[in-house]
Amino acid sequence: MKAFTLSCAGLILSAGLAAGCSQASFSESIWNPFGVELGFDVTQKPVRIGIVQADKGLLALESWFLVRKAPPYAGFRDRLARHLGCGVQVQELQPFQIAAHLQSGRIQYALVSAEDYQAMTEDGPVGEVLASSVPLTRRGVIVASAKSAIQDLAQIKGKRFAFGPKDDAVLAVATLQALEAAGVAKEDIQKELLPIIPNADRLQYHISSFGAAKEVVYGIGTEVGIIEASEYEALPETGARLLPLRFAKDQFRVLGETETIHSETSLAGPFLASSQADPETTRKVLEFLSDAHTDNTKALRDIGLARFDVVAPTGDLGLAGARPPTSPR
């Protein structure tokens, strides 16, 4: 009897498939018995976005319920939900399933790779391309405090160095490679007595390049570190202040750069809309996509994207045919 009750509850909670943020009864919306503030209206049916199913083995630990982690797209999904004012569900499907469900209206939007989009449209147009996602490229800027005497990378030997997150492709791995190319081996960097983040090699790691920059400017004994290039380039030339904390380029001396790292993501391609998608919801989705690179940078980075180039003009929301995606700049 208990199994039957649970099965019925699952069916009730998954019921109701409709386009846009349309009104729905409680049983068709997201279950929220404690009234937690979710940032959107749980009485409306969720918007559904299809992405290509990740290749996971049956024994993959991340598929186990007890150790399941939030998917990389969680930030993108949640921020879009707040913007739309209703829930957003991301469904991992195969390309042929995405094509069929876009045509039927079961899912209203999809984000697929250019290769998968090509396969989906072999038999004809599938929805409409609203935007084209651009893969993330990253590099780091190795800096010294402008007050320090360090003028080049070779002088980093024997110094403390502020890295970003441990194992980060740019703020740790590529940075060590750049230092090694300049003759500064990992063993040449001064070790930490009490690492900020526990680690085996006892180097100084921070949760972000912002933390590394703060250590270079205001820390004690650390004169060099790494900053995400996009963050450094966005700094004003002057005008740094402590409260609220804001950096400026004249607080740093640039010593070198890491190699550029290109993100490998299966989501680099067109963002599609079903012909049955609600036009007003689509307008809001376009707003979100066009501003995501400035308003939701982290959410994009989590899925390996730099920005969306909008294809469909915001004033033209006719979804009758498909448009080819633009080439990433």
Short mmCIF file of C-alpha atoms in Angstrom, two decimals:
data_model
loop_
_atom_site.label_atom_id
_atom_site.label_comp_id
_atom_site.label_asym_id
_atom_site.label_seq_id
_atom_site.Cartn_x
_atom_site.Cartn_y
_atom_site.Cartn_z
CA MET A 1 0.00 0.00 0.00
CA LYS A 2 2.87 2.35 0.86
CA ALA A 3 4.55 1.68 -2.49
CA PHE A 4 1.29 2.40 -4.27
CA THR A 5 0.86 5.67 -2.36
CA LEU A 6 4.40 6.81 -3.20
CA SER A 7 3.91 5.93 -6.85
CA CYS A 8 0.70 7.95 -6.99
CA ALA A 9 2.42 10.90 -5.32
CA GLY A 10 5.21 10.77 -7.91
CA LEU A 11 2.66 10.76 -10.73
CA ILE A 12 0.79 13.70 -9.23
CA LEU A 13 3.96 15.76 -8.80
CA SER A 14 5.09 15.15 -12.38
CA ALA A 15 1.70 15.83 -13.94
CA GLY A 16 0.91 18.72 -16.25
CA LEU A 17 3.01 19.63 -19.28
CA ALA A 18 2.27 23.06 -20.69
CA ALA A 19 4.08 25.86 -22.52
CA GLY A 20 5.28 28.92 -20.66
CA CYS A 21 4.66 29.99 -17.08
CA SER A 22 0.95 29.23 -17.21
CA GLN A 23 -1.27 28.89 -14.16
CA ALA A 24 -1.40 25.43 -12.62
CA SER A 25 -2.97 23.77 -9.64
CA PHE A 26 -0.79 22.97 -6.65
CA SER A 27 -0.56 19.29 -7.59
CA GLU A 28 0.94 20.24 -10.95
CA SER A 29 3.56 22.60 -9.56
CA ILE A 30 6.76 22.17 -7.57
CA TRP A 31 6.15 20.56 -4.20
CA ASN A 32 7.00 23.07 -1.49
CA PRO A 33 5.10 22.05 1.68
CA PHE A 34 7.07 24.34 4.02
CA GLY A 35 6.56 27.51 1.98
CA VAL A 36 10.28 28.15 1.44
CA GLU A 37 11.02 31.32 -0.56
CA LEU A 38 12.14 29.97 -3.94
CA GLY A 39 12.27 33.23 -5.85
CA PHE A 40 9.45 32.24 -8.19
CA ASP A 41 5.78 31.28 -8.13
CA VAL A 42 5.35 27.57 -7.38
CA THR A 43 1.69 27.68 -8.44
CA GLN A 44 2.74 28.01 -12.10
CA LYS A 45 3.82 25.18 -14.33
CA PRO A 46 7.56 25.04 -14.91
CA VAL A 47 9.32 25.87 -18.15
CA ARG A 48 11.19 22.87 -19.51
CA ILE A 49 14.59 23.02 -21.22
CA GLY A 50 16.14 20.02 -22.93
CA ILE A 51 19.87 19.37 -23.04
CA VAL A 52 21.70 16.36 -24.42
CA GLN A 53 21.95 13.59 -21.89
CA ALA A 54 25.35 13.25 -20.27
CA ASP A 55 27.20 9.98 -20.88
CA LYS A 56 27.11 8.32 -17.46
CA GLY A 57 27.98 4.78 -16.50
CA LEU A 58 25.57 2.81 -14.37
CA LEU A 59 28.08 2.74 -11.54
CA ALA A 60 28.98 6.44 -11.68
CA LEU A 61 29.06 7.70 -8.09
CA GLU A 62 27.38 10.97 -9.00
CA SER A 63 24.27 9.01 -10.03
CA TRP A 64 23.84 7.59 -6.53
CA PHE A 65 21.17 9.36 -4.51
CA LEU A 66 23.19 9.68 -1.29
CA VAL A 67 26.18 11.37 -2.95
CA ARG A 68 24.38 13.21 -5.72
CA LYS A 69 25.77 16.68 -6.40
CA ALA A 70 24.01 19.65 -7.93
CA PRO A 71 24.43 19.50 -11.73
CA PRO A 72 26.62 22.14 -13.42
CA TYR A 73 23.55 23.77 -14.95
CA ALA A 74 21.89 24.32 -11.55
CA GLY A 75 22.94 27.97 -11.34
CA PHE A 76 21.74 28.72 -14.88
CA ARG A 77 18.42 26.98 -14.20
CA ASP A 78 17.82 28.76 -10.89
CA ARG A 79 18.71 32.24 -12.15
CA LEU A 80 16.48 31.80 -15.20
CA ALA A 81 13.65 30.67 -12.92
CA ARG A 82 13.97 33.86 -10.89
CA HIS A 83 13.94 35.95 -14.06
CA LEU A 84 10.85 34.20 -15.45
CA GLY A 85 9.02 34.07 -12.15
CA CYS A 86 8.28 30.35 -12.39
CA GLY A 87 10.09 27.06 -12.03
CA VAL A 88 12.52 25.82 -14.67
CA GLN A 89 13.24 22.15 -15.23
CA VAL A 90 16.28 20.98 -17.20
CA GLN A 91 15.74 17.55 -18.74
CA GLU A 92 18.65 15.48 -20.06
CA LEU A 93 17.57 13.77 -23.27
CA GLN A 94 18.93 12.33 -26.47
CA PRO A 95 18.97 14.63 -29.56
CA PHE A 96 16.10 12.78 -31.28
CA GLN A 97 14.02 13.10 -28.10
CA ILE A 98 14.69 16.81 -27.89
CA ALA A 99 13.61 17.24 -31.52
CA ALA A 100 10.37 15.32 -30.95
CA HIS A 101 9.50 17.07 -27.70
CA LEU A 102 10.20 20.53 -29.14
CA GLN A 103 7.81 19.77 -31.98
CA SER A 104 5.15 18.44 -29.62
CA GLY A 105 5.60 21.28 -27.13
CA ARG A 106 6.41 18.94 -24.24
CA ILE A 107 9.60 20.96 -23.76
CA GLN A 108 9.57 24.63 -24.66
CA TYR A 109 13.32 25.26 -25.11
CA ALA A 110 16.56 23.40 -25.67
CA LEU A 111 20.30 24.08 -25.56
CA VAL A 112 22.30 21.71 -27.75
CA SER A 113 25.69 21.52 -29.41
CA ALA A 114 26.09 22.63 -33.02
CA GLU A 115 26.76 19.00 -33.98
CA ASP A 116 23.59 17.72 -32.28
CA TYR A 117 21.56 20.53 -33.85
CA GLN A 118 22.82 19.51 -37.29
CA ALA A 119 21.69 15.94 -36.67
CA MET A 120 18.31 17.07 -35.32
CA THR A 121 17.52 19.13 -38.43
CA GLU A 122 18.45 16.54 -41.07
CA ASP A 123 14.77 15.87 -41.70
CA GLY A 124 13.66 19.49 -41.48
CA PRO A 125 13.56 22.51 -39.16
CA VAL A 126 13.18 21.94 -35.44
CA GLY A 127 11.88 24.95 -33.55
CA GLU A 128 13.57 28.32 -33.86
CA VAL A 129 17.11 29.34 -32.96
CA LEU A 130 16.88 32.20 -30.47
CA ALA A 131 20.57 32.53 -29.65
CA SER A 132 23.95 30.91 -30.14
CA SER A 133 26.09 30.13 -27.10
CA VAL A 134 29.79 30.96 -27.17
CA PRO A 135 32.25 28.66 -25.36
CA LEU A 136 34.21 30.13 -22.49
CA THR A 137 37.86 31.00 -22.98
CA ARG A 138 39.94 31.83 -19.93
CA ARG A 139 43.42 33.01 -19.09
CA GLY A 140 45.09 34.32 -15.99
CA VAL A 141 47.18 37.41 -15.32
CA ILE A 142 50.13 36.92 -12.98
CA VAL A 143 50.51 40.05 -10.88
CA ALA A 144 52.66 41.49 -8.14
CA SER A 145 51.68 44.19 -5.71
CA ALA A 146 52.57 47.58 -7.18
CA LYS A 147 54.36 48.29 -3.88
CA SER A 148 56.62 45.25 -4.16
CA ALA A 149 60.11 45.14 -5.66
CA ILE A 150 59.24 42.16 -7.89
CA GLN A 151 59.62 43.11 -11.53
CA ASP A 152 59.57 39.77 -13.40
CA LEU A 153 58.51 36.14 -13.05
CA ALA A 154 62.00 34.92 -12.16
CA GLN A 155 61.89 36.93 -8.94
CA ILE A 156 58.95 34.84 -7.70
CA LYS A 157 61.38 32.12 -6.59
CA GLY A 158 61.21 31.71 -2.83
CA LYS A 159 58.11 33.93 -2.55
CA ARG A 160 54.60 33.12 -1.36
CA PHE A 161 52.09 33.00 -4.22
CA ALA A 162 48.30 33.43 -4.09
CA PHE A 163 46.60 30.89 -6.36
CA GLY A 164 42.92 30.52 -7.10
CA PRO A 165 41.01 27.30 -6.36
CA LYS A 166 43.14 24.16 -6.17
CA ASP A 167 43.08 22.23 -9.49
CA ASP A 168 41.38 25.13 -11.31
CA ALA A 169 42.38 24.84 -14.98
CA VAL A 170 43.59 28.45 -15.14
CA LEU A 171 44.09 29.80 -11.62
CA ALA A 172 46.15 26.80 -10.52
CA VAL A 173 47.21 24.36 -13.27
CA ALA A 174 47.96 26.84 -16.10
CA THR A 175 49.50 29.24 -13.60
CA LEU A 176 51.99 26.63 -12.39
CA GLN A 177 52.79 25.82 -16.02
CA ALA A 178 53.45 29.50 -16.80
CA LEU A 179 55.72 29.81 -13.77
CA GLU A 180 57.60 26.65 -14.68
CA ALA A 181 58.12 27.94 -18.23
CA ALA A 182 59.70 31.04 -16.67
CA GLY A 183 62.04 28.90 -14.61
CA VAL A 184 60.04 28.90 -11.37
CA ALA A 185 59.27 25.32 -10.37
CA LYS A 186 56.50 24.37 -7.98
CA GLU A 187 59.16 23.53 -5.39
CA ASP A 188 60.54 27.07 -5.67
CA ILE A 189 57.35 28.63 -4.28
CA GLN A 190 57.35 29.17 -0.54
CA LYS A 191 55.10 26.72 1.29
CA GLU A 192 52.41 27.72 3.77
CA LEU A 193 52.70 26.77 7.43
CA LEU A 194 48.91 26.86 7.79
CA PRO A 195 47.27 26.57 4.34
CA ILE A 196 44.13 28.67 3.89
CA ILE A 197 42.54 25.66 2.19
CA PRO A 198 43.92 22.29 3.41
CA ASN A 199 46.00 20.65 0.69
CA ALA A 200 48.87 18.24 0.29
CA ASP A 201 51.34 20.56 -1.45
CA ARG A 202 50.89 23.39 1.11
CA LEU A 203 50.59 26.09 -1.52
CA GLN A 204 48.31 29.08 -0.90
CA TYR A 205 44.93 28.51 -2.59
CA HIS A 206 41.89 30.81 -2.52
CA ILE A 207 38.29 30.16 -3.49
CA SER A 208 38.51 32.76 -6.28
CA SER A 209 40.93 35.13 -7.95
CA PHE A 210 39.22 37.91 -5.98
CA GLY A 211 40.57 36.28 -2.82
CA ALA A 212 44.01 35.98 -4.40
CA ALA A 213 43.95 39.66 -5.42
CA LYS A 214 42.95 40.68 -1.90
CA GLU A 215 45.89 38.72 -0.49
CA VAL A 216 48.33 40.39 -2.91
CA VAL A 217 47.12 43.89 -2.06
CA TYR A 218 46.21 43.63 1.62
CA GLY A 219 47.76 40.38 2.83
CA ILE A 220 50.92 40.03 4.88
CA GLY A 221 53.88 38.40 3.18
CA THR A 222 52.26 37.57 -0.16
CA GLU A 223 53.32 39.90 -2.94
CA VAL A 224 52.39 37.87 -6.04
CA GLY A 225 49.36 35.97 -7.27
CA ILE A 226 46.99 35.21 -10.14
CA ILE A 227 43.86 37.06 -11.27
CA GLU A 228 41.31 35.94 -13.86
CA ALA A 229 42.10 38.03 -16.95
CA SER A 230 38.47 39.03 -17.51
CA GLU A 231 38.30 40.30 -13.92
CA TYR A 232 41.57 42.20 -14.19
CA GLU A 233 40.59 43.82 -17.49
CA ALA A 234 37.30 44.97 -15.97
CA LEU A 235 39.11 46.91 -13.21
CA PRO A 236 39.28 50.70 -13.42
CA GLU A 237 42.74 52.20 -13.91
CA THR A 238 42.54 54.02 -10.57
CA GLY A 239 40.04 54.57 -7.77
CA ALA A 240 40.64 51.60 -5.48
CA ARG A 241 38.99 51.72 -2.08
CA LEU A 242 38.80 49.56 1.00
CA LEU A 243 35.14 50.01 1.99
CA PRO A 244 33.38 48.77 0.02
CA LEU A 245 36.33 46.82 -1.35
CA ARG A 246 37.18 47.70 -4.92
CA PHE A 247 40.46 47.06 -6.72
CA ALA A 248 42.12 49.14 -9.43
CA LYS A 249 44.81 48.28 -11.94
CA ASP A 250 47.32 50.69 -10.42
CA GLN A 251 47.47 48.41 -7.34
CA PHE A 252 49.09 45.66 -9.41
CA ARG A 253 52.14 45.12 -11.60
CA VAL A 254 51.54 42.65 -14.44
CA LEU A 255 54.35 40.08 -14.67
CA GLY A 256 52.96 37.64 -17.21
CA GLU A 257 49.98 35.59 -18.38
CA THR A 258 48.90 31.97 -18.56
CA GLU A 259 47.98 30.21 -21.77
CA THR A 260 44.39 30.65 -22.93
CA ILE A 261 42.22 27.71 -21.94
CA HIS A 262 39.24 26.86 -24.16
CA SER A 263 36.28 25.28 -22.41
CA GLU A 264 35.09 21.90 -23.66
CA THR A 265 31.32 21.92 -23.24
CA SER A 266 28.48 20.05 -24.91
CA LEU A 267 26.30 23.16 -24.57
CA ALA A 268 28.15 25.27 -27.14
CA GLY A 269 25.53 25.71 -29.82
CA PRO A 270 22.02 27.02 -30.50
CA PHE A 271 19.37 27.79 -27.90
CA LEU A 272 16.09 26.66 -29.44
CA ALA A 273 12.44 27.49 -28.87
CA SER A 274 9.47 25.28 -29.65
CA SER A 275 6.86 26.63 -32.06
CA GLN A 276 4.41 26.20 -29.18
CA ALA A 277 6.42 28.22 -26.66
CA ASP A 278 4.62 31.13 -25.07
CA PRO A 279 5.76 34.36 -26.83
CA GLU A 280 5.88 36.39 -23.62
CA THR A 281 7.99 33.74 -21.91
CA THR A 282 10.26 33.66 -24.95
CA ARG A 283 10.68 37.41 -24.74
CA LYS A 284 11.81 37.05 -21.12
CA VAL A 285 14.14 34.18 -22.04
CA LEU A 286 15.74 36.38 -24.69
CA GLU A 287 16.22 39.13 -22.11
CA PHE A 288 17.94 36.68 -19.81
CA LEU A 289 20.20 35.24 -22.51
CA SER A 290 21.28 38.61 -23.87
CA ASP A 291 22.32 39.88 -20.42
CA ALA A 292 23.63 36.63 -18.94
CA HIS A 293 27.31 37.44 -19.61
CA THR A 294 27.09 40.45 -17.29
CA ASP A 295 24.28 39.53 -14.87
CA ASN A 296 24.91 35.79 -14.45
CA THR A 297 28.57 35.28 -15.25
CA LYS A 298 29.12 32.45 -12.77
CA ALA A 299 26.07 30.52 -13.96
CA LEU A 300 27.46 30.63 -17.50
CA ARG A 301 30.96 29.65 -16.41
CA ASP A 302 29.58 26.61 -14.61
CA ILE A 303 28.37 25.25 -17.97
CA GLY A 304 31.46 26.35 -19.88
CA LEU A 305 29.93 29.33 -21.68
CA ALA A 306 31.04 32.95 -22.06
CA ARG A 307 27.84 34.49 -23.43
CA PHE A 308 24.87 34.10 -25.76
CA ASP A 309 24.69 35.91 -29.09
CA VAL A 310 21.00 36.57 -29.67
CA VAL A 311 19.84 35.58 -33.16
CA ALA A 312 16.13 36.39 -33.00
CA PRO A 313 15.43 40.13 -32.52
CA THR A 314 13.44 40.75 -29.34
CA GLY A 315 10.67 42.41 -31.34
CA ASP A 316 10.16 39.42 -33.63
CA LEU A 317 8.94 36.41 -31.67
CA GLY A 318 7.28 34.48 -34.48
CA LEU A 319 8.31 30.86 -33.99
CA ALA A 320 7.18 29.36 -37.26
CA GLY A 321 10.54 28.52 -38.84
CA ALA A 322 14.12 27.87 -37.87
CA ARG A 323 17.03 30.22 -38.26
CA PRO A 324 20.63 29.02 -38.49
CA PRO A 325 22.82 29.85 -35.49
CA THR A 326 25.46 32.53 -35.82
CA SER A 327 29.12 31.63 -35.72
CA PRO A 328 30.76 32.36 -32.36
CA ARG A 329 32.90 35.47 -32.44
#
